[in-house]
Amino acid sequence: MPLHSLLHAALPLLLLLLPARASPPLPTKLPPHSWDTVGQKTFIHGCKAEGLLSAEELALVSRFPLLTVEKGQGEALPGYAEDKMAALSRQYRAARPDGWSLFYLNLKLDWNMYRMHETMLANPSFWLRNASDPDGGPCRFSGDPTFPQPADGMLVFNTSSESMREMFVGVCKNATTDAGGGFSGCFIDSAATWRGQHAVKMGAECGLDAAEIEMLNKGSERLLSELQAAVTSGRLIVAKDAGGDYSDTAWANTLFLSDTFCSCYSCVWSTTQAAVCEQQIAAAIAAGKRGQVVLMHGEVNKHPNASLAEDYAFTLSAFLIAAEDSSFFGFSRGWYYNGTAWYVEYDKELGKPLADAEQKQDGVYVRRFARAVVTLEVATHRGTVDWQSAEVKAYK
């Protein structure tokens, strides 16, 4: 049966299997955290291509209560990513027994450094096919060029396949076992559905129509729900949504807003950037108020006119404006651990928030903590933290 017919025939069944979209899942346990200092509400996301961390590197990484191990861990060494990621998780947890580690997976792309890739090759029904190819060849996409990948692109997971989803869930669940690295959950990259501009790209490059793309979307939502059920509410499934609507938050207990929370890879701040930042702040507050974990990651701006100090201060201030008890902050240059630093502000006393952020008539956000006052001017890209008693220093 042609791909088009298979997808259309399976759509009604998948819709019935999809759980009702009620309240999003909430975590019953959280990584270690405290309002005492910013550093106790931070996370680090990355990898080391050369393998395990040196004593100096481990001393830095273990200061963070939450760690994600990226797919590129040990990429310069032979072996599968799953094993090298597990070894790093064990090293981190030995240095910080109360720390939580997260296992990286990509919901769309079959990165070929995984053992899982061998399973994909052995099961062509797990591949998304290119409907425009008369020979029924696979649809392929490229990923982050930071990491090694085939020149002609990678296979794409057919999330409408129940068997493929079972395989994917099994990889995540195994990572949470002692043998698999003892991870505290899985970080699911590319969790945003194929909607909007993503749907246009899928239609153009893989020849799928709207109904077939929606079939994949429903399969992806089902997969997130199955992942969360498999690891239970006591562990985290992090849905990274760079799509802007954050709809995947309905299926997982943790939201990673974007690579670039109130930041950018390379830009001059503009009204467009400001609008995205406002949207991200609102999404972070809403998810945090529900009790979901929210990871807010700022990226170092590589534009030649960018100021690292200004960008970092702004993104940190945006985090503090949006933060709830279950929120965590990260800031780095790229996705290797050597791009992350421990900033002096991480050790300064913060204290619990005295109230939610207040937005002034001029659009400026202000929030008071027991030992600090945060001011954020999104339009002009200015963020400041006054590290003294909020009861002494008031915004004027």
XYZ file of C-alpha atoms in Angstrom, residues 43 198 208 212 233 342 380 385:
8
model
C 21.415 23.777 34.650
C 7.895 23.372 9.474
C 3.493 15.014 2.233
C -0.168 13.186 6.342
C 6.089 11.679 36.974
C 30.045 29.759 36.452
C 15.710 48.541 24.938
C 19.901 43.026 39.231
